[in-house]
Short mmCIF file of C-alpha atoms in Angstrom, two decimals:
data_model
loop_
_atom_site.label_atom_id
_atom_site.label_comp_id
_atom_site.label_asym_id
_atom_site.label_seq_id
_atom_site.Cartn_x
_atom_site.Cartn_y
_atom_site.Cartn_z
CA MET A 623 0.00 0.06 -0.04
CA HIS A 624 1.38 3.42 -1.05
CA VAL A 625 0.60 6.80 0.15
CA GLY A 626 0.36 9.88 -2.13
CA ARG A 627 2.38 12.95 -2.64
CA LYS A 628 -0.28 15.02 -0.82
CA THR A 629 0.21 13.07 2.30
CA GLN A 630 4.03 13.67 1.96
CA LYS A 631 3.48 17.33 1.75
CA ARG A 632 1.15 17.43 4.80
CA GLU A 633 3.69 15.51 6.68
CA LYS A 634 6.55 17.87 5.85
CA SER A 635 4.28 20.76 6.58
CA ALA A 636 3.40 19.49 10.16
CA MET A 637 7.07 18.71 10.81
CA SER A 638 8.03 22.28 9.81
CA VAL A 639 5.62 23.73 12.39
CA SER A 640 7.10 21.49 15.05
CA LEU A 641 10.56 22.61 13.99
CA TYR A 642 9.89 26.34 14.13
CA GLY A 643 8.00 26.01 17.38
CA ASN A 644 10.96 24.02 18.77
CA LEU A 645 13.43 26.73 17.62
CA LEU A 646 11.27 29.37 19.37
CA PHE A 647 11.29 27.38 22.55
CA VAL A 648 14.98 26.85 22.53
CA VAL A 649 15.72 30.53 22.19
CA ILE A 650 13.28 31.66 24.89
CA GLU A 651 14.44 28.91 27.28
CA LEU A 652 18.13 29.67 26.84
CA VAL A 653 17.38 33.32 27.56
CA MET A 654 15.45 32.47 30.71
CA ALA A 655 18.07 29.91 31.84
CA ILE A 656 20.69 32.59 31.59
CA LEU A 657 18.55 35.30 33.38
CA THR A 658 17.28 33.09 36.19
CA GLY A 659 20.14 30.53 36.53
CA SER A 660 17.46 27.77 36.69
CA GLN A 661 18.72 24.29 36.08
CA ALA A 662 15.26 23.10 35.38
CA VAL A 663 14.77 25.72 32.61
CA LEU A 664 18.21 24.66 31.37
CA LEU A 665 16.97 21.07 31.19
CA ASP A 666 14.23 22.11 28.96
CA ALA A 667 16.53 24.25 26.79
CA VAL A 668 18.96 21.45 26.29
CA TYR A 669 16.23 18.83 25.70
CA ASP A 670 14.59 21.00 23.15
CA GLY A 671 17.88 21.93 21.57
CA VAL A 672 18.77 18.34 20.97
CA GLU A 673 15.17 17.88 19.53
CA PHE A 674 15.79 20.74 17.10
CA VAL A 675 19.11 19.51 15.96
CA MET A 676 17.58 16.06 15.39
CA LEU A 677 14.50 17.44 13.86
CA LEU A 678 16.35 19.28 11.04
CA PRO A 679 17.49 16.15 9.13
CA SER A 680 14.03 14.54 9.40
CA LEU A 681 12.65 17.13 7.03
CA PHE A 682 15.19 15.94 4.39
CA LEU A 683 14.43 12.25 5.32
CA ILE A 684 10.64 12.38 4.62
CA PRO A 685 10.85 12.20 0.71
CA PHE A 686 12.94 8.92 1.06
CA LEU A 687 10.34 7.28 3.12
CA TYR A 688 7.83 7.44 0.30
CA ARG A 689 10.19 5.82 -2.29
CA PRO A 690 9.03 2.32 -3.29
CA SER A 691 11.07 -0.80 -2.65
CA SER A 692 13.35 -2.18 -5.36
CA GLU A 693 15.79 -4.99 -5.90
CA GLN A 694 18.62 -3.00 -4.34
CA HIS A 695 16.45 -1.75 -1.45
CA PRO A 696 13.92 -4.79 -0.84
CA PHE A 697 12.45 -2.97 2.34
CA GLY A 698 12.57 0.55 0.74
CA TYR A 699 14.16 3.34 2.77
CA THR A 700 11.97 2.99 5.79
CA GLN A 701 14.76 1.66 7.92
CA ILE A 702 16.45 5.12 7.68
CA GLU A 703 13.61 6.48 9.82
CA THR A 704 14.11 3.74 12.26
CA LEU A 705 17.91 4.42 12.48
CA PHE A 706 17.16 8.15 12.86
CA ILE A 707 14.69 7.48 15.80
CA VAL A 708 17.17 5.17 17.51
CA ILE A 709 19.95 7.85 17.21
CA LYS A 710 17.58 10.53 18.57
CA GLY A 711 16.51 8.26 21.48
CA ILE A 712 20.13 7.50 22.43
CA THR A 713 21.05 11.22 22.37
CA MET A 714 18.12 12.17 24.55
CA THR A 715 18.97 9.44 27.01
CA ALA A 716 22.55 10.47 27.27
CA VAL A 717 21.60 14.24 27.69
CA THR A 718 19.12 13.43 30.47
CA PHE A 719 21.53 11.27 32.38
CA GLY A 720 24.16 14.17 32.06
CA LEU A 721 21.79 16.66 33.49
CA ILE A 722 20.89 14.37 36.46
CA PHE A 723 24.55 13.97 37.39
CA ASN A 724 25.05 17.72 37.10
CA ASN A 725 22.29 18.64 39.36
CA ILE A 726 23.23 16.02 42.01
CA ASN A 727 26.65 17.75 41.95
CA LEU A 728 25.03 21.06 42.57
CA MET A 729 23.03 19.73 45.48
CA ILE A 730 26.14 18.32 47.11
CA HIS A 731 27.75 21.83 46.97
CA GLY A 732 24.84 23.77 48.46
CA GLY A 733 22.43 24.36 45.65
CA HIS A 734 21.28 27.87 44.79
CA ILE A 735 18.33 30.28 44.88
CA ILE A 736 16.62 31.46 41.71
CA SER A 737 13.74 33.82 40.84
CA PHE A 738 10.96 31.26 41.37
CA ASN A 739 8.07 33.58 40.21
CA THR A 740 9.61 34.48 36.98
CA VAL A 741 10.35 30.78 36.17
CA ALA A 742 6.79 29.78 37.26
CA TYR A 743 5.08 32.40 34.84
CA PHE A 744 7.36 31.40 32.02
CA GLU A 745 6.48 27.69 32.53
CA LEU A 746 2.80 28.44 32.41
CA PHE A 747 3.33 30.24 29.06
CA ALA A 748 5.37 27.20 27.79
CA CYS A 749 2.55 24.85 28.88
CA VAL A 750 -0.06 26.80 26.79
CA LEU A 751 2.19 26.99 23.74
CA GLY A 752 2.92 23.29 24.04
CA ILE A 753 -0.68 22.33 24.21
CA ILE A 754 -1.43 24.49 21.01
CA VAL A 755 1.32 22.67 19.02
CA THR A 756 0.32 19.19 20.48
CA VAL A 757 -3.35 19.72 19.22
CA TYR A 758 -2.17 20.99 15.86
CA LEU A 759 -0.04 17.89 15.25
CA TYR A 760 -2.70 15.59 16.56
CA ILE A 761 -5.23 17.01 14.03
CA LYS A 762 -2.65 16.78 11.19
CA ASN A 763 -1.54 13.20 12.09
CA LYS A 764 -5.05 11.78 12.21
CA SER A 765 -5.15 10.80 8.57
CA MET A 766 -1.28 10.26 8.16
CA HIS A 767 -0.34 8.07 11.20
CA SER A 768 3.30 9.19 10.76
CA PRO A 769 5.78 7.79 13.35
CA LEU A 770 7.88 11.06 13.10
CA ILE A 771 4.96 13.27 13.80
CA ASN A 772 3.77 10.92 16.51
CA MET A 773 7.00 11.17 18.17
CA GLU A 774 7.08 14.96 17.99
CA MET A 775 3.48 15.03 19.31
CA GLN A 776 4.53 12.97 22.31
CA GLY A 777 7.44 15.34 22.91
CA TRP A 778 5.26 18.30 22.85
CA ARG A 779 2.64 16.64 25.10
CA MET A 780 5.45 15.79 27.55
CA ASP A 781 6.70 19.30 27.44
CA SER A 782 3.17 20.74 28.29
CA VAL A 783 2.78 18.36 31.29
CA VAL A 784 6.33 18.97 32.57
CA SER A 785 5.92 22.83 32.17
CA LEU A 786 2.73 22.65 34.22
CA GLY A 787 4.27 20.67 36.85
CA MET A 788 7.39 22.90 37.02
CA ALA A 789 5.09 26.01 37.22
CA CYS A 790 3.31 24.58 40.33
CA ALA A 791 6.58 23.43 41.88
CA PHE A 792 8.14 26.87 41.47
CA LEU A 793 5.20 28.48 43.20
CA LEU A 794 5.81 26.35 46.36
CA PRO A 795 8.00 29.02 48.20
CA ILE A 796 4.94 31.32 47.98
CA CYS A 797 2.41 28.71 49.01
CA ILE A 798 4.47 27.34 51.76
CA PRO A 799 5.85 30.29 53.83
CA PHE A 800 7.16 28.15 56.61
CA ALA A 801 10.56 28.34 58.31
CA TRP A 802 11.25 24.51 57.80
CA PHE A 803 10.58 24.81 54.03
CA LYS A 804 13.06 27.58 53.56
CA ASN A 805 15.96 25.16 54.28
CA LEU A 806 14.74 23.31 51.09
CA VAL A 807 14.53 26.32 48.88
CA PRO A 808 18.23 26.40 47.75
CA TYR A 809 17.79 22.81 46.50
CA LEU A 810 14.25 23.13 45.00
CA ASP A 811 15.44 23.89 41.39
CA GLN A 812 17.79 20.84 41.40
CA ILE A 813 15.21 18.50 43.06
CA ILE A 814 12.63 19.48 40.33
CA THR A 815 15.21 18.95 37.56
CA VAL A 816 16.22 15.50 38.81
CA VAL A 817 12.64 14.45 39.29
CA LEU A 818 11.61 15.65 35.83
CA SER A 819 14.62 13.95 34.33
CA LEU A 820 13.64 10.57 35.93
CA ILE A 821 10.00 10.96 34.67
CA MET A 822 11.15 11.80 31.16
CA ILE A 823 13.92 9.30 30.61
CA PRO A 824 11.75 6.11 30.14
CA THR A 825 10.41 7.55 26.87
CA PRO A 826 13.64 7.78 24.86
CA ILE A 827 14.81 4.42 26.34
CA ARG A 828 11.60 2.68 25.12
CA THR A 829 12.13 4.40 21.72
CA VAL A 830 15.61 2.98 21.46
CA ILE A 831 14.46 -0.57 22.44
CA THR A 832 11.62 -0.45 19.88
CA GLY A 833 13.89 0.90 17.20
CA ILE A 834 16.59 -1.56 17.68
CA ARG A 835 13.99 -4.44 17.45
CA ASP A 836 12.86 -2.98 14.19
CA LEU A 837 16.43 -2.63 12.75
CA MET A 838 17.23 -6.22 13.63
CA LEU A 839 13.98 -7.27 11.89
CA ILE A 840 12.62 -8.78 15.11
CA PRO A 841 8.90 -9.11 14.89
CA PRO A 842 6.92 -6.18 16.43
CA GLU A 843 5.14 -6.29 19.66
CA GLU A 844 2.73 -9.11 20.48
CA GLU A 845 -0.27 -6.93 20.39
CA THR A 846 0.44 -5.88 16.85
CA ILE A 847 1.01 -9.54 15.72
CA GLU A 848 -2.23 -10.70 17.44
CA ASP A 849 -4.26 -7.88 15.77
CA ILE A 850 -2.98 -8.79 12.35
CA LYS A 851 -3.86 -12.52 12.96
CA SER A 852 -7.22 -11.65 14.27
CA THR A 853 -7.85 -9.65 11.04
CA VAL A 854 -6.59 -12.08 8.66
CA GLU A 855 -7.59 -15.45 9.85
CA PRO A 856 -11.39 -15.03 9.71
CA ILE A 857 -11.10 -14.24 6.07
CA ILE A 858 -8.78 -17.08 5.20
CA GLY A 859 -10.61 -19.53 7.34
CA ILE A 860 -13.78 -19.52 5.10
CA TYR A 861 -11.84 -21.22 2.32
CA GLY A 862 -10.34 -23.90 4.66
CA HIS A 863 -6.66 -24.58 5.49
CA LYS A 864 -4.46 -26.80 7.51
CA ASN A 865 -1.89 -24.33 8.66
CA LEU A 866 -0.91 -20.70 8.70
CA TYR A 867 2.63 -19.34 9.17
CA TYR A 868 3.28 -15.58 9.67
CA ASP A 869 6.46 -13.65 8.86
CA ILE A 870 5.87 -10.06 10.12
CA VAL A 871 8.46 -7.36 10.48
CA ARG A 872 8.35 -3.60 10.83
CA THR A 873 10.69 -1.00 9.30
CA GLY A 874 10.00 2.56 10.42
CA ARG A 875 6.35 3.21 9.64
CA LYS A 876 5.85 0.23 7.39
CA LEU A 877 4.80 -3.36 8.18
CA TRP A 878 5.95 -6.26 5.98
CA ILE A 879 3.35 -9.11 6.37
CA SER A 880 3.84 -12.45 4.59
CA VAL A 881 1.32 -15.27 5.39
CA TYR A 882 2.17 -18.80 4.28
CA ILE A 883 -0.91 -21.04 3.91
CA THR A 884 -1.31 -24.85 3.65
CA PHE A 885 -4.72 -25.58 2.00
CA ASP A 886 -6.74 -28.68 2.65
CA LYS A 887 -6.91 -29.45 -1.03
CA ASP A 888 -4.07 -30.15 -3.34
CA ILE A 889 -5.27 -27.83 -6.24
CA VAL A 890 -5.61 -24.06 -5.55
CA SER A 891 -7.47 -21.78 -7.94
CA LEU A 892 -5.30 -18.74 -8.73
CA SER A 893 -8.26 -16.47 -9.13
CA LYS A 894 -9.71 -17.53 -5.69
CA PHE A 895 -6.32 -17.12 -4.20
CA LYS A 896 -5.91 -13.60 -5.51
CA LEU A 897 -9.35 -12.83 -4.30
CA LEU A 898 -8.49 -14.07 -0.85
CA GLN A 899 -5.26 -11.90 -0.87
CA ASP A 900 -7.30 -8.86 -1.92
CA GLU A 901 -9.83 -9.30 0.92
CA CYS A 902 -7.03 -9.52 3.50
CA ILE A 903 -5.43 -6.31 2.10
CA LEU A 904 -8.84 -4.51 2.21
CA ALA A 905 -9.27 -5.50 5.94
CA LEU A 906 -5.75 -4.55 6.87
CA THR A 907 -6.03 -1.20 5.12
CA LYS A 908 -8.74 -0.10 7.67
CA LYS A 909 -6.11 -0.56 10.49
CA TYR A 910 -2.72 0.12 8.98
CA PRO A 911 -1.80 3.20 6.78
CA ASP A 912 1.30 1.75 5.20
CA PHE A 913 2.05 -2.00 4.79
CA TYR A 914 2.95 -4.73 2.35
CA PHE A 915 0.94 -7.96 2.31
CA GLU A 916 1.48 -11.15 0.48
CA LEU A 917 -0.34 -14.43 0.70
CA LEU A 918 1.66 -17.48 -0.35
CA PRO A 919 1.07 -21.20 -0.68
CA ASP A 920 3.30 -23.18 1.70
CA ILE A 921 4.76 -25.98 -0.32
CA GLU A 922 5.41 -28.99 1.98
CA PHE A 923 8.36 -31.34 1.28
CA THR A 924 7.08 -34.87 1.38
CA GLY A 925 9.90 -36.92 0.00
CA LEU A 926 8.19 -37.57 -3.26
CA GLU A 927 10.41 -34.93 -4.96
CA GLU A 928 13.51 -37.13 -4.66
CA ASN A 929 11.77 -40.07 -6.34
CA LEU A 930 10.71 -37.85 -9.22
CA ASN A 931 14.36 -36.57 -9.66
CA SER A 932 15.65 -40.05 -9.87
CA PHE A 933 13.77 -40.79 -13.21
#
């Protein structure tokens, strides 16, 4: 199944909005990090800076993802997307760990006090802007199901939640005007940064694990496999078969599905076989935006072939 040039343009347009929005965030966050000295804002700035640097090549990557497969590239170019996502996930994981260790070091050396009010209001602004971009990407990706846009959408959604949490946390010195809490104030910025880092880090780690599975052509998660089986088997079961064998891999956004079937009868009608394959493709189209499907007869080796070759 192939997607058209119009979809390609829509995907590139959506990614461009995310790119420019990310650039705006990076500039504002860097300025705020310098003015306030906040490590939490610096975490956001570095995180979004890495996102921006990794997002730039993705705009040039999109046209390759729509090229068809060939003899030289039997899986097309979709594995480039997977490799790109793995690199991005590894980079984000490394950056997050680096910031955790840096803030622990600051806490050991006594911490520091920042302008909590200024940071809190800035984070509220960042939360609103993040929600706007998230909603925009969600609407755009409804018809495309692009992994790249989906990953950007998850990033913006996480940024919005994180910004809201940071705004609430930085208002604590105002909300808790007690003497015992004043002892924690110099460490508040670092504590928030470490906690946020620990919350954020599972996402890039999961991205890396999933991407490596796809690069090694390991079958996708069990939920996807079971969903494909439940879609295909009721259609094939009408015609009668002894056995079904599935070969399913995922490269980037594309699923490659091969189903080997052993029929009850020795003779198979080619026209019915094609009709069966078309019905399976039609059913899968309702669930998966980009896939390749083939239905193949499974030829069993019975030993009779050797006797025929001896004549």
